[in-house]
Amino acid sequence: MVSDTTAAEIERRRAEEAEAESADIDRTPVRTYWQLVRQRFLQHRLAVIAVIVLVILASYAIIVPTVTGDAWRTTQLFRDDAPPEVFAEDGEFTFAILGYNEYGQNLFARLGKATQTSLTIGLAAVIIIVVIGVFVGSIAGYVGGWVDNVLMRFVDIMLSLPGLFIILMITAFFGQGNVWVVVFAIGLTGWTTAARLVRAEFLSLREVDYVQAARALGASPQRIMLRHMLPPAMAPIVVAATLGIADSVVVESALSFLGFGIGRDSASLGTMLQNARDYFFSGPLKVVYPGVILILIVLSASFLGDGLRDALDPRQRVEK
Amino acid sequence: MATYIIRRTLQSIPILFGVALVSFAIIQLAPGSPIDRFRTPNVRPETLENLIRLYGLDQPVHIQFVNWITAFVQFWNVEAWGYSLVDGRSVRDTLVDRMPATLLLGGTALLVTIIFAVPIGILAAVRQYSWADKAITTFATIGYAIPSFLLGLYIAYLGTVVFRGLFPGFGMVSLPGTEGRGTPLDVAWHMVLPVTSLAIQQIAGWSRYVRAKMLEVLNQDYVRTAKAKGLSAAKVTYKHALRNALIPVITLFGLTLPGLLSGAVITETIFSWPGLGLLGVTAVTQRDYPVVLAFVMVGGFGVVMGNLLADILYGVVDPRIKY
Amino acid sequence: MTARHVGPLLEIKGIKTHFFTQDGVVKAVDDVTFEIGHGQTLGVVGESGCGKSITSLSVMRLIERPGKIVAGEIRLNGENLLDKTDADMRDIRGDQVSMIFQEPMTSLNPVFTCGDQIAEAVQQHTAVSRREAMDRAVEMLRVVGIPDPKRRAAEHPHQLSGGMRQRVMIAMALSTDPDLLIADEPTTALDVTIQAQILEVMRDLREKNRMAIMLITHDLGVVAEMADEVVVMYAGKVVERADVRTVFGSPHHPYTQGLLLSIPRLDERRERLEVIKGTVPSPLNLPEGCLFKRRCPHRMRVCDTAPPYQEVGSGHFSRCWLTPAGEAPDVGADAEGEEAQHAAEQLTVGAR
């Protein structure tokens, strides 16, 4: 057949076929992984709002303390519980948009400083949580056997301790008011969930073909863990870390509120709430401002976590 | 079943031993010594040495631990858990004294939680996407996001400031000399605010969970089978779906139980509720080590018991699980 | 009991079941018409996603949001099920029409015993005591060939194997002597030997009860063994319909031909198994005209216009432009637009 058709004829037919095919082929566009991630994330309206809120809060926490300097702790005479006063008598901008507290400290500036402290502690604690969690979880999941057994029993023990109370103990006994003690107390008690997650992920990855192949090729355990197993396990870690920020910020505020966190001479959302509690009757708004910021942080972090989970790891999607 | 319970109980012993080890280690590692509180300028060195010997602090650490743990397990002895460094009372007796207040508060909150959370979780799931579902989900999301101390603080604020002391935000009974002090009605009146703040948080979590489980179950094949049999919507939902949806809720029950035993630390502190949680916080502040250790042990015991009870209940309600 | 209706047991006329999703309307079932006579077995065949299961759930009126039956009639013994109240529909479900599903592992409620679940169906539709219903359940378990039925009735589903569970499902479905049994892929999830046993049970009971069966499957072997008539569905539409002999002997639609060629056979030597190239079109991105054209070896220009549903033989219908003899149509393979539209209308046969 082919022999008695000219090359031109074949060419023409091919072109025709190609045209016909392109005319009505299934035109669902092919997307890369990250395009899909972005698309899925943007579909999550609450997560997008959460990102915006977090960006605003972070800017507030960075900019206001920088611009207002010491205003957050400067006690101004005769300004105790003074109402908002945007411009001073000499016409200078005061940043006292929210008024003053019972010591005559600028509430807007103080709130900025507190947000900064709380977010910083939250982030620092999450870093510790992720580092310990990934370390313990990956070893348990990769090595398995008795190592896994011992590590998981240790996790069981950690989970049986009354968590918040242990943090109280550590902060109270190891240097009350010290920010680093607070960070470590939260980090050292909070890594169990992350460890379990990473372990589960590694356990299943251990059986995956490309990991088996890497092992067959003689790759070192470190290389297998870092190059082949950690990247695919990143999605749940990122989600857990995002949710961990909310938890850490809450624990820090609760500690400071109960008087075990950072000292009263610094400002965190918890200490502000503790102060405000003593002046319940005189200034109710002072209880509201730090509370609202705290709730915004928690809600945003959890929505962001949900959005990231849906975007990065759609398998884990849960009906809520 | 009996062998399973015995096996699980035996398995929990190493866990509790670990709890003891970790909490003991924290206290050992902490800077300062338990007898620092007695170190005043007028105290004689011999007195301090006597105290050190009395508390066994001259012994090596591992001996101290063994001595403490062997004494601790003999809970039937008054002196088993040691004596408070602050008031010299038997720690065991102090904890036992505080237990009823904690159980009362936590038990009531749990009861309120179940009464509200299960029906609203079901309602939200059955009427998914309705306004009722949206309202419940919004409440649950926000209620879950509000930190418990903040919720307690705001509820205390509402009760004492906004409603001008309609409900007391402090203590378990009225001040001495008040008429009707300590009557059940008085205690109930004092319970309103702390129970509300504990329950709101719990209801938020439980109703979310019940809703999620119910939705999961309503999508199961056997629910479709039940509909294909011609059963009414009510029978499908409340007989076929609900039975299955409530099985995992037992997990939440197991998680809530330790809180019942060791107390809600934050809520008890905010409302000055004289339970175990408040005792623990006070003990930490005063560095009353024997009380702190006993509190951690009771807390760990609560967690272990909660898990054990949840597992046993699973076996009772889920026919697929056989021990 | 209603007066005996003359005519087919089940008549489905032009039903359309659409799903209103966020991404657009999915026409899962689009203008489907067929009927099943008393005691007849109709095989509904097609690849997954062709709308066969949605058709069966439409008959049961078990379509859930965002799905909706937007047009058509479903007549059981002459009465339109789409006009029934929910309460009336419940009396029909599980009584006159019963259904068994693909997944025996998950189709039984794990917290109730097998006996309870069968007895529940009995009690729902007949005025009997609990004890009588239980006796009936045990009796039905015996009928479907479960050894030691009394003991099995007291067991929970997880204690039974997949094949046993499917027998329980059949026992449940048949416990009320339905006129019509809808079996949605009843053997797909089972081992081959168990498949044969289940089919035998169904065949047996069909004879005994003079019950009609709507057998939904993608397995042509099962159809050949069970069905009197066959409906082939593709992308929500019926593309071919005939008695079982015709479908296997002289299929008309290229899709049916493709399906038959893709069955491995022992009595023929073939270099390789023919497969239909391409995949089922996305329901949100259906082609213009013939839905099968992208995968069709006979594709012509006229296929850009929706093909007629023509009678290509006695009782043999096909939704294709090819002439009954399987050649390019008279209107000209290149006909387009109105000309083709007109031709299609001329050739299309209305629902009987």
mmCIF file of C-alpha atoms in Angstrom, chain A residues 153-154 156-162 164-166 168-170 172-175 250 253-255 257-258 260 269-270 273-274 277 280-281 283-285 287-292 294-295 298-299 302-303 319-320, chain B residues 14-15 18-19 22-23 26-27 29-31 128-129 141-142 145-147 149-150 153-154 156-157 160-161 164 208 211-212 215 262 265-266 269-271 280-281 284-285 287 289 292 295-296 299-300 303-304:
data_model
loop_
_atom_site.group_PDB
_atom_site.id
_atom_site.type_symbol
_atom_site.label_atom_id
_atom_site.label_comp_id
_atom_site.label_asym_id
_atom_site.label_seq_id
_atom_site.Cartn_x
_atom_site.Cartn_y
_atom_site.Cartn_z
ATOM 1 C CA ARG A 153 7.463 4.133 73.732
ATOM 2 C CA PHE A 154 9.251 7.354 74.634
ATOM 3 C CA ASP A 156 3.958 7.416 74.487
ATOM 4 C CA ILE A 157 5.521 8.561 77.740
ATOM 5 C CA MET A 158 5.728 12.148 76.522
ATOM 6 C CA LEU A 159 2.076 12.010 75.510
ATOM 7 C CA SER A 160 1.097 10.685 78.937
ATOM 8 C CA LEU A 161 2.630 13.661 80.705
ATOM 9 C CA PRO A 162 0.246 16.507 81.450
ATOM 10 C CA LEU A 164 0.906 22.274 79.831
ATOM 11 C CA PHE A 165 1.807 21.445 83.408
ATOM 12 C CA ILE A 166 5.244 20.134 82.406
ATOM 13 C CA LEU A 168 4.822 25.293 83.630
ATOM 14 C CA MET A 169 7.293 23.229 85.657
ATOM 15 C CA ILE A 170 10.152 23.796 83.263
ATOM 16 C CA ALA A 172 9.107 27.923 86.714
ATOM 17 C CA PHE A 173 12.110 25.856 87.762
ATOM 18 C CA PHE A 174 14.593 26.792 85.026
ATOM 19 C CA GLY A 175 14.479 30.536 85.045
ATOM 20 C CA VAL A 250 -1.375 29.832 72.448
ATOM 21 C CA SER A 253 0.247 33.293 75.912
ATOM 22 C CA ALA A 254 -1.303 30.906 78.392
ATOM 23 C CA LEU A 255 2.022 30.617 80.236
ATOM 24 C CA PHE A 257 -1.067 34.831 81.343
ATOM 25 C CA LEU A 258 -0.634 32.455 84.272
ATOM 26 C CA PHE A 260 4.996 31.590 84.120
ATOM 27 C CA LEU A 269 -0.093 38.894 74.317
ATOM 28 C CA GLY A 270 -0.321 36.768 77.455
ATOM 29 C CA LEU A 273 -4.013 39.914 79.059
ATOM 30 C CA GLN A 274 -2.718 39.224 82.547
ATOM 31 C CA ARG A 277 -7.273 41.111 83.968
ATOM 32 C CA PHE A 280 -11.141 44.302 84.574
ATOM 33 C CA PHE A 281 -13.470 47.037 85.655
ATOM 34 C CA GLY A 283 -10.596 49.117 80.939
ATOM 35 C CA PRO A 284 -12.433 46.275 79.235
ATOM 36 C CA LEU A 285 -10.970 47.100 75.820
ATOM 37 C CA VAL A 287 -8.756 42.613 77.402
ATOM 38 C CA VAL A 288 -10.180 42.725 73.923
ATOM 39 C CA TYR A 289 -7.235 43.946 71.803
ATOM 40 C CA PRO A 290 -4.646 41.268 72.647
ATOM 41 C CA GLY A 291 -7.381 38.637 72.649
ATOM 42 C CA VAL A 292 -8.474 39.544 69.143
ATOM 43 C CA LEU A 294 -4.415 36.037 69.509
ATOM 44 C CA ILE A 295 -7.613 34.638 67.972
ATOM 45 C CA VAL A 298 -4.802 30.992 65.770
ATOM 46 C CA LEU A 299 -7.589 31.110 63.176
ATOM 47 C CA SER A 302 -5.247 26.857 61.207
ATOM 48 C CA PHE A 303 -6.921 27.999 57.968
ATOM 49 C CA GLU A 319 -14.378 16.391 55.280
ATOM 50 C CA LYS A 320 -14.918 18.961 57.986
ATOM 51 C CA PRO B 14 6.363 1.017 81.973
ATOM 52 C CA ILE B 15 4.650 4.127 80.647
ATOM 53 C CA GLY B 18 8.656 6.637 82.300
ATOM 54 C CA VAL B 19 6.394 9.450 83.435
ATOM 55 C CA VAL B 22 10.892 12.230 83.276
ATOM 56 C CA SER B 23 9.223 14.322 85.966
ATOM 57 C CA ILE B 26 13.099 17.677 85.472
ATOM 58 C CA ILE B 27 13.125 18.404 89.175
ATOM 59 C CA LEU B 29 17.952 19.081 86.730
ATOM 60 C CA ALA B 30 16.325 22.258 87.987
ATOM 61 C CA PRO B 31 18.776 24.670 89.529
ATOM 62 C CA GLN B 128 -25.068 19.751 55.501
ATOM 63 C CA TYR B 129 -24.711 23.189 53.855
ATOM 64 C CA THR B 141 -14.348 26.732 64.360
ATOM 65 C CA ILE B 142 -14.183 29.887 66.437
ATOM 66 C CA ALA B 145 -9.663 28.510 67.947
ATOM 67 C CA ILE B 146 -10.175 30.577 71.103
ATOM 68 C CA PRO B 147 -7.500 29.554 73.597
ATOM 69 C CA PHE B 149 -7.535 30.781 79.019
ATOM 70 C CA LEU B 150 -8.891 33.551 76.827
ATOM 71 C CA LEU B 153 -11.078 35.215 80.913
ATOM 72 C CA TYR B 154 -13.861 36.527 78.697
ATOM 73 C CA ALA B 156 -15.264 35.594 83.799
ATOM 74 C CA TYR B 157 -15.452 39.110 82.423
ATOM 75 C CA THR B 160 -18.569 39.445 86.831
ATOM 76 C CA VAL B 161 -18.410 42.751 84.977
ATOM 77 C CA ARG B 164 -22.509 42.809 87.411
ATOM 78 C CA ARG B 208 -16.825 19.152 64.878
ATOM 79 C CA ARG B 211 -20.193 16.107 62.406
ATOM 80 C CA ALA B 212 -17.145 14.858 60.531
ATOM 81 C CA LEU B 215 -20.709 12.849 57.297
ATOM 82 C CA SER B 262 -5.953 16.024 86.943
ATOM 83 C CA VAL B 265 -5.228 23.681 85.060
ATOM 84 C CA ILE B 266 -6.096 26.919 83.314
ATOM 85 C CA THR B 269 -6.671 28.890 88.018
ATOM 86 C CA ILE B 270 -8.776 31.590 86.374
ATOM 87 C CA PHE B 271 -11.823 30.833 88.490
ATOM 88 C CA GLY B 280 -0.660 21.897 90.927
ATOM 89 C CA VAL B 281 -0.129 25.454 89.717
ATOM 90 C CA VAL B 284 4.816 24.876 91.035
ATOM 91 C CA THR B 285 4.858 28.520 92.092
ATOM 92 C CA ARG B 287 8.323 24.889 94.386
ATOM 93 C CA TYR B 289 8.263 19.408 94.809
ATOM 94 C CA VAL B 292 4.330 18.694 91.912
ATOM 95 C CA PHE B 295 0.341 15.859 90.490
ATOM 96 C CA VAL B 296 2.294 14.785 87.405
ATOM 97 C CA GLY B 299 -1.997 13.287 85.452
ATOM 98 C CA GLY B 300 -0.081 10.481 83.760
ATOM 99 C CA VAL B 303 -3.980 9.632 80.508
ATOM 100 C CA VAL B 304 -3.171 5.940 80.758
#
